[in-house]
CSV table of C-alpha atoms and ligand atoms in Angstrom, one decimal:
chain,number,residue,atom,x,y,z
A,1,UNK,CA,70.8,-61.9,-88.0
A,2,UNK,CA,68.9,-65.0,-87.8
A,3,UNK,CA,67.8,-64.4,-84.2
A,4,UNK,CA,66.0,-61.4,-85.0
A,5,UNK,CA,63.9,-63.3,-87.5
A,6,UNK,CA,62.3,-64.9,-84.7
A,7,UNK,CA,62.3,-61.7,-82.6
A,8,UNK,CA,58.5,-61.0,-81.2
A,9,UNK,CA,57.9,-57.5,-83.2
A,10,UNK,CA,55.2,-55.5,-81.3
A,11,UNK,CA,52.6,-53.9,-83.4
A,12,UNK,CA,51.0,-51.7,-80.9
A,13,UNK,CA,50.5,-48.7,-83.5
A,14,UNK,CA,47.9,-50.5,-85.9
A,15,UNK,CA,46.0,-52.2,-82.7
A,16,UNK,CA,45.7,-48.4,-81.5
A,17,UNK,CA,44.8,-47.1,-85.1
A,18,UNK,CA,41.9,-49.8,-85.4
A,19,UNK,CA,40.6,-49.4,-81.7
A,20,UNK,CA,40.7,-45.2,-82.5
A,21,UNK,CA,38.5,-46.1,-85.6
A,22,UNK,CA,35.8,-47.9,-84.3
A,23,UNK,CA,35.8,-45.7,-81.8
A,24,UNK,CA,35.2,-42.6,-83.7
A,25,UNK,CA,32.3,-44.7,-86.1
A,26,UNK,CA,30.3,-46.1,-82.7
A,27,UNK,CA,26.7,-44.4,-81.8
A,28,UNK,CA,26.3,-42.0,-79.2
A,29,UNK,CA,24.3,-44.6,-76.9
A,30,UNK,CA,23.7,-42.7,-73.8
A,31,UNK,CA,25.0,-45.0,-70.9
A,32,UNK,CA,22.4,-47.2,-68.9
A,33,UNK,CA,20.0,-47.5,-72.3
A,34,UNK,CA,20.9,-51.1,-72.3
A,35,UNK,CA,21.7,-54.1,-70.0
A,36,UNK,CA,23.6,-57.4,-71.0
A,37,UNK,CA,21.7,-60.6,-69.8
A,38,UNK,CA,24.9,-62.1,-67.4
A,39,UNK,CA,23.3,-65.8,-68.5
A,40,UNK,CA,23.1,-65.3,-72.0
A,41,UNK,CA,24.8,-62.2,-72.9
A,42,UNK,CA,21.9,-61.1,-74.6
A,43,UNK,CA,21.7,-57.0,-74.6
A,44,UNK,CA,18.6,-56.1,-73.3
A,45,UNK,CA,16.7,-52.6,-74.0
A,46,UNK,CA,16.8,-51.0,-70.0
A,47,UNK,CA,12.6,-50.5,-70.2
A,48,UNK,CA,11.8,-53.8,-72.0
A,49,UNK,CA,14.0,-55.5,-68.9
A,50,UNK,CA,11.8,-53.1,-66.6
A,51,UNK,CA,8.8,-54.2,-67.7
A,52,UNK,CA,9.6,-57.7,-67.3
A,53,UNK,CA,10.2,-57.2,-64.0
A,54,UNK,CA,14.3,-57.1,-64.4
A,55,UNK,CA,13.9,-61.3,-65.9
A,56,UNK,CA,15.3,-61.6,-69.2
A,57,UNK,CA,13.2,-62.3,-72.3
A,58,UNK,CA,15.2,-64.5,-73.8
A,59,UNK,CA,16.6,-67.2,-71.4
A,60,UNK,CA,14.3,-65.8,-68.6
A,61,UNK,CA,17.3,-65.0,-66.2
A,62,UNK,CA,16.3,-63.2,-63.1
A,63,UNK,CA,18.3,-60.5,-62.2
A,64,UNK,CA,19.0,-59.6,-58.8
A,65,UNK,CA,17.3,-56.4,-57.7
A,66,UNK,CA,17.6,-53.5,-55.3
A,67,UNK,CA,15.8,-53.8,-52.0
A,68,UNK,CA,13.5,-50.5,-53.2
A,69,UNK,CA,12.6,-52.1,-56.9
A,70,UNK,CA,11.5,-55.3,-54.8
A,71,UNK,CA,9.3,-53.5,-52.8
A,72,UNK,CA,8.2,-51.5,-55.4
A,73,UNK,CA,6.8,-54.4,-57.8
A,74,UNK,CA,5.6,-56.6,-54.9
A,75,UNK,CA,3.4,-54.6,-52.8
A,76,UNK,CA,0.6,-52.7,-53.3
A,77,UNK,CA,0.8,-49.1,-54.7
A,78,UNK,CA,2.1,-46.5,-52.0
A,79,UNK,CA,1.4,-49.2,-49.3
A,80,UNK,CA,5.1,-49.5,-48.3
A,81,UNK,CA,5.5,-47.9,-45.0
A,82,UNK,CA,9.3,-48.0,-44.3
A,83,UNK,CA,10.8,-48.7,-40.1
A,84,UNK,CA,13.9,-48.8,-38.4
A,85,UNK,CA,15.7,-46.5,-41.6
A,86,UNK,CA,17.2,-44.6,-38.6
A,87,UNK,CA,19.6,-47.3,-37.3
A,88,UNK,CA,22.9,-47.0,-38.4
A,89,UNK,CA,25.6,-49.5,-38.4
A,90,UNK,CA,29.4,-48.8,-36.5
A,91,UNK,CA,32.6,-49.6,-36.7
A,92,UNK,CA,32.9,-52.3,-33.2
A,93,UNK,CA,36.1,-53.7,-34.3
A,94,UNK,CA,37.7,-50.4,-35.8
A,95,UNK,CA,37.8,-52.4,-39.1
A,96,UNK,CA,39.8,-51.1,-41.7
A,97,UNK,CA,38.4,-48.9,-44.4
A,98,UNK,CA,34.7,-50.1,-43.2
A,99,UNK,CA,33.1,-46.1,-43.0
A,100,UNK,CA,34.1,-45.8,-46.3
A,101,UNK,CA,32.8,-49.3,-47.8
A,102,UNK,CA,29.4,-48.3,-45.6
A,103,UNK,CA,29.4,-45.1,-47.6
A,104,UNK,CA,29.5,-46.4,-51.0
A,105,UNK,CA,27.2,-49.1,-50.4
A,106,UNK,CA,24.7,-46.3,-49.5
A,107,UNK,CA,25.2,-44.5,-52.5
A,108,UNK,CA,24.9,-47.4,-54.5
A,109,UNK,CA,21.6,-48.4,-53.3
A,110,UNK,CA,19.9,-45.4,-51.4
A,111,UNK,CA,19.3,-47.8,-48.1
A,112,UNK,CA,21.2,-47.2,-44.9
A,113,UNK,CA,21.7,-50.8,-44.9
A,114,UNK,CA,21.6,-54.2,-46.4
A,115,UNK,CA,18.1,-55.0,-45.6
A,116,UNK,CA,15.2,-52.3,-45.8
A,117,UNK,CA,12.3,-53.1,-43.3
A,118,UNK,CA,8.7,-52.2,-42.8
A,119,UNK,CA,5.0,-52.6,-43.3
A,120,UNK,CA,2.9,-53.2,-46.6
A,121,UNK,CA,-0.1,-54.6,-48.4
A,122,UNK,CA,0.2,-57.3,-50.7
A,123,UNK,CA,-3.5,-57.2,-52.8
A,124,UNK,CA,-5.1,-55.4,-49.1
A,125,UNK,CA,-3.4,-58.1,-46.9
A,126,UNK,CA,-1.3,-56.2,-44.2
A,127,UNK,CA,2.0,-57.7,-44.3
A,128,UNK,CA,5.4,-57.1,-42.4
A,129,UNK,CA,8.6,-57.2,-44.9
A,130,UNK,CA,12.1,-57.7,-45.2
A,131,UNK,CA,14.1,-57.3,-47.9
A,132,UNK,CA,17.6,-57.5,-48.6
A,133,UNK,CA,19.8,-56.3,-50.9
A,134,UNK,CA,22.6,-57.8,-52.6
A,135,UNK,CA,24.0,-54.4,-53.5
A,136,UNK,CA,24.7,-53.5,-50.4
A,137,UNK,CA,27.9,-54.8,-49.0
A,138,UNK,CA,26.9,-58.1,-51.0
A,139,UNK,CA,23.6,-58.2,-48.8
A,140,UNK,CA,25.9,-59.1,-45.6
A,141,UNK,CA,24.3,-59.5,-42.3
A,142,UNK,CA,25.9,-57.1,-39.8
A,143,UNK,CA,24.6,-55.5,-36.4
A,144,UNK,CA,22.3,-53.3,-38.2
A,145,UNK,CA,20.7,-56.0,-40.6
A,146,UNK,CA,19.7,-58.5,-37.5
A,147,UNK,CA,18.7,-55.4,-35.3
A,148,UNK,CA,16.2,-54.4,-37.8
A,149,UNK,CA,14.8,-57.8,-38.9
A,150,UNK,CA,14.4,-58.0,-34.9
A,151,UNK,CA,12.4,-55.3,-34.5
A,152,UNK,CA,10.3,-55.8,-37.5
A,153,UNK,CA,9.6,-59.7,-36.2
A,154,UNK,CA,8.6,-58.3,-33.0
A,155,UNK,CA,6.5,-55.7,-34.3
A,156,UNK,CA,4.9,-58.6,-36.2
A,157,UNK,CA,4.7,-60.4,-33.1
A,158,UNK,CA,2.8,-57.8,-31.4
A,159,UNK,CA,0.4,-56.9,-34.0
A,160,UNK,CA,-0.6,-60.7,-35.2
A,161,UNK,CA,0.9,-60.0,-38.8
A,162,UNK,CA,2.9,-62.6,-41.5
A,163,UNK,CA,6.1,-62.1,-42.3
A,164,UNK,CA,7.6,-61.6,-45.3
A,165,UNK,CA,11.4,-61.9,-45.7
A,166,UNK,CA,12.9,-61.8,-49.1
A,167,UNK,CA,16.8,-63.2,-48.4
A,168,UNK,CA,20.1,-62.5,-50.6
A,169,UNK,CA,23.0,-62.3,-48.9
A,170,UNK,CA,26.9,-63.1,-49.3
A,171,UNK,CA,26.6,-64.4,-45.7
A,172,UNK,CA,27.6,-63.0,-42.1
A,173,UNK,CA,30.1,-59.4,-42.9
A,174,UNK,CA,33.2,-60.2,-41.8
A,175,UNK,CA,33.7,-56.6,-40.1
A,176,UNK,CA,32.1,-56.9,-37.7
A,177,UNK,CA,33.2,-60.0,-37.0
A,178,UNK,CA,31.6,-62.2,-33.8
A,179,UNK,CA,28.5,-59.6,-33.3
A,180,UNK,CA,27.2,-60.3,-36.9
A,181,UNK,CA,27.2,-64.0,-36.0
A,182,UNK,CA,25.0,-63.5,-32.9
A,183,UNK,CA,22.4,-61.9,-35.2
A,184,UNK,CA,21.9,-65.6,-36.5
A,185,UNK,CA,20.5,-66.6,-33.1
A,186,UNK,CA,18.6,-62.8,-32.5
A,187,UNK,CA,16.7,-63.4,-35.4
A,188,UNK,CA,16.1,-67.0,-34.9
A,189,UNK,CA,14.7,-66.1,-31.3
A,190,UNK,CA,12.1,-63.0,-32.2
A,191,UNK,CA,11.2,-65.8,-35.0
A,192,UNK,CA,10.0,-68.9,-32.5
A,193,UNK,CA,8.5,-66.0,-30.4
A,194,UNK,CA,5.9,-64.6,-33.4
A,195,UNK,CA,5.9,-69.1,-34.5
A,196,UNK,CA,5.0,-69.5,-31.0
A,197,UNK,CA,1.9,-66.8,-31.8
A,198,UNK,CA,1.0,-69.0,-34.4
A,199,UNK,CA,1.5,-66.6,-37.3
A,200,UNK,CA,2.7,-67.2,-40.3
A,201,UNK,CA,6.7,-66.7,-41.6
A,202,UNK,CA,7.3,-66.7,-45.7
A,203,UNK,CA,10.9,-66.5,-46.6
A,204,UNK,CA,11.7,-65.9,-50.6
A,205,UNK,CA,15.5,-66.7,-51.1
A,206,UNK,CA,16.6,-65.1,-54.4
A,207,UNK,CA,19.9,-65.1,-56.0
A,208,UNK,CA,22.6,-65.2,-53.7
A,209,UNK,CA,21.3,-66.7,-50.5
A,210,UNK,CA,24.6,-67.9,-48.6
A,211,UNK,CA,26.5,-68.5,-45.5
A,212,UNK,CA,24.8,-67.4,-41.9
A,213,UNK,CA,21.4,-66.2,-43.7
A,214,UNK,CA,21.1,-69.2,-45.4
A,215,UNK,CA,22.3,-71.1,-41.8
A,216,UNK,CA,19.3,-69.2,-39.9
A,217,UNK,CA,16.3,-67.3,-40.5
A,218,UNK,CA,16.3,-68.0,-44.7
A,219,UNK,CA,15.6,-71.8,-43.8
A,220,UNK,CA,13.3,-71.0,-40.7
A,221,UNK,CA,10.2,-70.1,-42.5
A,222,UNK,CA,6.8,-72.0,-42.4
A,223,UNK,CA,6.6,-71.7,-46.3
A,224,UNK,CA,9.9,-71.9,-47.9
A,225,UNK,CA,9.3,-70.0,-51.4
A,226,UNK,CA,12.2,-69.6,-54.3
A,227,UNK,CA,13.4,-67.5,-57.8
A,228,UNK,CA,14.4,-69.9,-60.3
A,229,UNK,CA,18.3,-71.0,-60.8
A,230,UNK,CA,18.9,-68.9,-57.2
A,231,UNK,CA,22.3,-69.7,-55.6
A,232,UNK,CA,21.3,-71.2,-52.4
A,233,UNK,CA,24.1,-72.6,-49.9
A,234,UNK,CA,26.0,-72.1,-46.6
A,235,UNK,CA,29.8,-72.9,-47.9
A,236,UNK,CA,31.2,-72.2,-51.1
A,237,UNK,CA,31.2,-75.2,-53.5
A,238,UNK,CA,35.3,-75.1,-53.5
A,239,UNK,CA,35.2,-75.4,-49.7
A,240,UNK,CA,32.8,-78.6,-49.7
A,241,UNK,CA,34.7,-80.5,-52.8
A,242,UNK,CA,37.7,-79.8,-50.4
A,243,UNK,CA,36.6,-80.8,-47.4
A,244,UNK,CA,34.4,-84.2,-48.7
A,245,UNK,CA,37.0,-84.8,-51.2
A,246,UNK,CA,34.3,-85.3,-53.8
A,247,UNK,CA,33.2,-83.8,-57.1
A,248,UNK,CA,29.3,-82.4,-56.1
A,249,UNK,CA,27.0,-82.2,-58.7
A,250,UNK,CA,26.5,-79.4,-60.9
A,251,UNK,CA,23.2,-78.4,-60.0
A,252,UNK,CA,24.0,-78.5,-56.4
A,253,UNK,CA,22.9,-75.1,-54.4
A,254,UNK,CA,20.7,-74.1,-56.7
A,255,UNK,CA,17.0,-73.6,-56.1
A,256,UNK,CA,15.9,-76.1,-58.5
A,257,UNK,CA,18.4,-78.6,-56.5
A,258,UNK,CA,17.2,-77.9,-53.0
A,259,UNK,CA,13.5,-78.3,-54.2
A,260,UNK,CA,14.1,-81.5,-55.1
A,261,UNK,CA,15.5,-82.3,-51.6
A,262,UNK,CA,12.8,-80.7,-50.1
A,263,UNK,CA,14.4,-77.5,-48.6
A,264,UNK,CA,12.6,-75.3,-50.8
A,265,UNK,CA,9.1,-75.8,-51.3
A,266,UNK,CA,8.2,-74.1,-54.6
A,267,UNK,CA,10.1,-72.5,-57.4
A,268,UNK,CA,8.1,-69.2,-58.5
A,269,UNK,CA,8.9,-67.1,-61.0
A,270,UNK,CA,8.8,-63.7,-60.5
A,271,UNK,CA,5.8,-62.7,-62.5
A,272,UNK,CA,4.2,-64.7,-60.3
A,273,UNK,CA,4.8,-63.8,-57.0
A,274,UNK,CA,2.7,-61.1,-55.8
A,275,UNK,CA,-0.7,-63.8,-56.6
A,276,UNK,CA,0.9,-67.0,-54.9
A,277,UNK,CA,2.1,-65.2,-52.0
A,278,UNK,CA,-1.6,-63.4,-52.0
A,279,UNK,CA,-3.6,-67.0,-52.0
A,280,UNK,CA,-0.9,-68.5,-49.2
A,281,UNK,CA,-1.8,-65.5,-46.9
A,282,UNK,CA,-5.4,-66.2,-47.8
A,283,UNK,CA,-5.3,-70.3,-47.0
A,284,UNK,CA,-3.3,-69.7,-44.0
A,285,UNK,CA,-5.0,-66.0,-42.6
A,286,UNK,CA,-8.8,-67.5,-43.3
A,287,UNK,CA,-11.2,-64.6,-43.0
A,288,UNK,CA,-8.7,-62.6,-41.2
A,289,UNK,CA,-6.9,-61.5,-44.3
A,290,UNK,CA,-10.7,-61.0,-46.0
B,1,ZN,ZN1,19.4,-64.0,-70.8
């Protein structure tokens, strides 16, 4: 009949025989040999993207790193002393599947949370440093994050050292609810308090700094430092367009934007890091840091 002339015929079978071939004829590539630049889709060799310090050779992407590989490239050698890896986070609100997200975040990243804490050396300076991850829980700030950024700030505090904080966060976790949005003002507290000792606060947003980090202790340091391209915002872009009715431009919340408003203070690379933090801590520490 005509009608079947037109009929959609499905061809499943030949799809399958061709997807079965280039199966059997692909290389045995054991997995996690290779990464794919997300920016350029370049496919990078895992220990050339290593040894660049996770940035990608060919459109210089920075990737976003685990709080241990940060630590690991930026201070000194076996200088990392880890605190506060004790604390562990609750449920408060008896939110639903939450144990189990916690547990697989954990997994993931090997910290017991979304910021790892402690004391270091950066080229013999003694620093204290936070770093956060963005594979934990999408770096969200909960009870646990803000209770250990407050002790380290205090500790800080007491022993007359700069901070460090490197920031990436999806914003306050929604589990928790109304206790991970007091951790904005904790934070921001312990923070006038070591100001108030005159001592110096560094915050280094990388890629994604957002919502109530972004809204508090990311934008409260002395020296305002940034990755290149980072995501940088408190509301999503959709929510702003919405709510302004206007089309914002395309760079907007990214570093390169924000330095040119004069939120960030200077784009560095991450190559580069470990000798401009060093000569800040020098001009600002004088012979202290000698
Ligand atoms: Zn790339």
């Amino acid at each position: 009949m005509l009608k079947d002339l037109f009929s959609k015929k499905k061809s499943y079978g030949t799809i399958k025989n061709i997807n079965s071939d280039v199966k059997e004829s692909q290389p045995n590539i054991p997995s996690g040999m290779w990464d794919k630049c997300e920016n350029c889709n370049s496919i990078i060799y895992h220990e050339d993207l290593k040894q660049n310090n996770y940035v990608c050779n060919k459109c210089n992407h920075h990737f976003k790193l685990r709080a241990y590989d940060r630590i690991k490239m930026f201070l000194d050698e076996d200088s990392f002393q880890e605190l506060y890896k004790e604390l562990s986070t609750k449920n408060p609100l008896d939110f639903k599947d939450y144990e189990e997200k916690l547990d697989k975040a954990h997994k993931n990243t090997e910290s017991s949370e979304a910021v790892v804490t402690g004391i270091g050396n950066l080229n013999g300076v003694k620093v204290a440093i936070g770093v956060m991850d963005s594979y934990f829980m999408m770096g969200s700030m909960g009870t646990v994050v803000g209770e250990k950024l407050t002790r380290l700030i205090e500790k800080a505090t007491t022993d007359k050292l700069p901070l460090i904080i490197f920031t990436a966060s999806g914003g306050a976790r929604m589990q928790e609810g109304i206790f991970s949005l007091m951790q904005m003002a904790k934070v921001s507290a312990a923070l006038a308090k070591h100001s108030d000792e005159g001592l110096l606060y560094i915050t280094i947003l990388t890629y994604p700094t957002t919502g109530g980090v972004t809204a508090s202790f990311a934008m409260e340091g002395d020296i305002i430092l940034s990755e290149p391209k980072a995501l940088i915002g408190f509301a999503g872009r959709r929510v702003i367009e919405n709510t302004i009715k206007q089309i914002l431009p395309e760079d907007f919340q990214t570093a390169e934007f924000l330095l040119e408003k004069g939120f960030v203070d200077k784009i560095v690379e991450r190559k580069d890091l470990r000798t401009c933090v060093y000569k800040i801590l020098k001009i600002h520490g004088g012979k202290r840091y000698e």
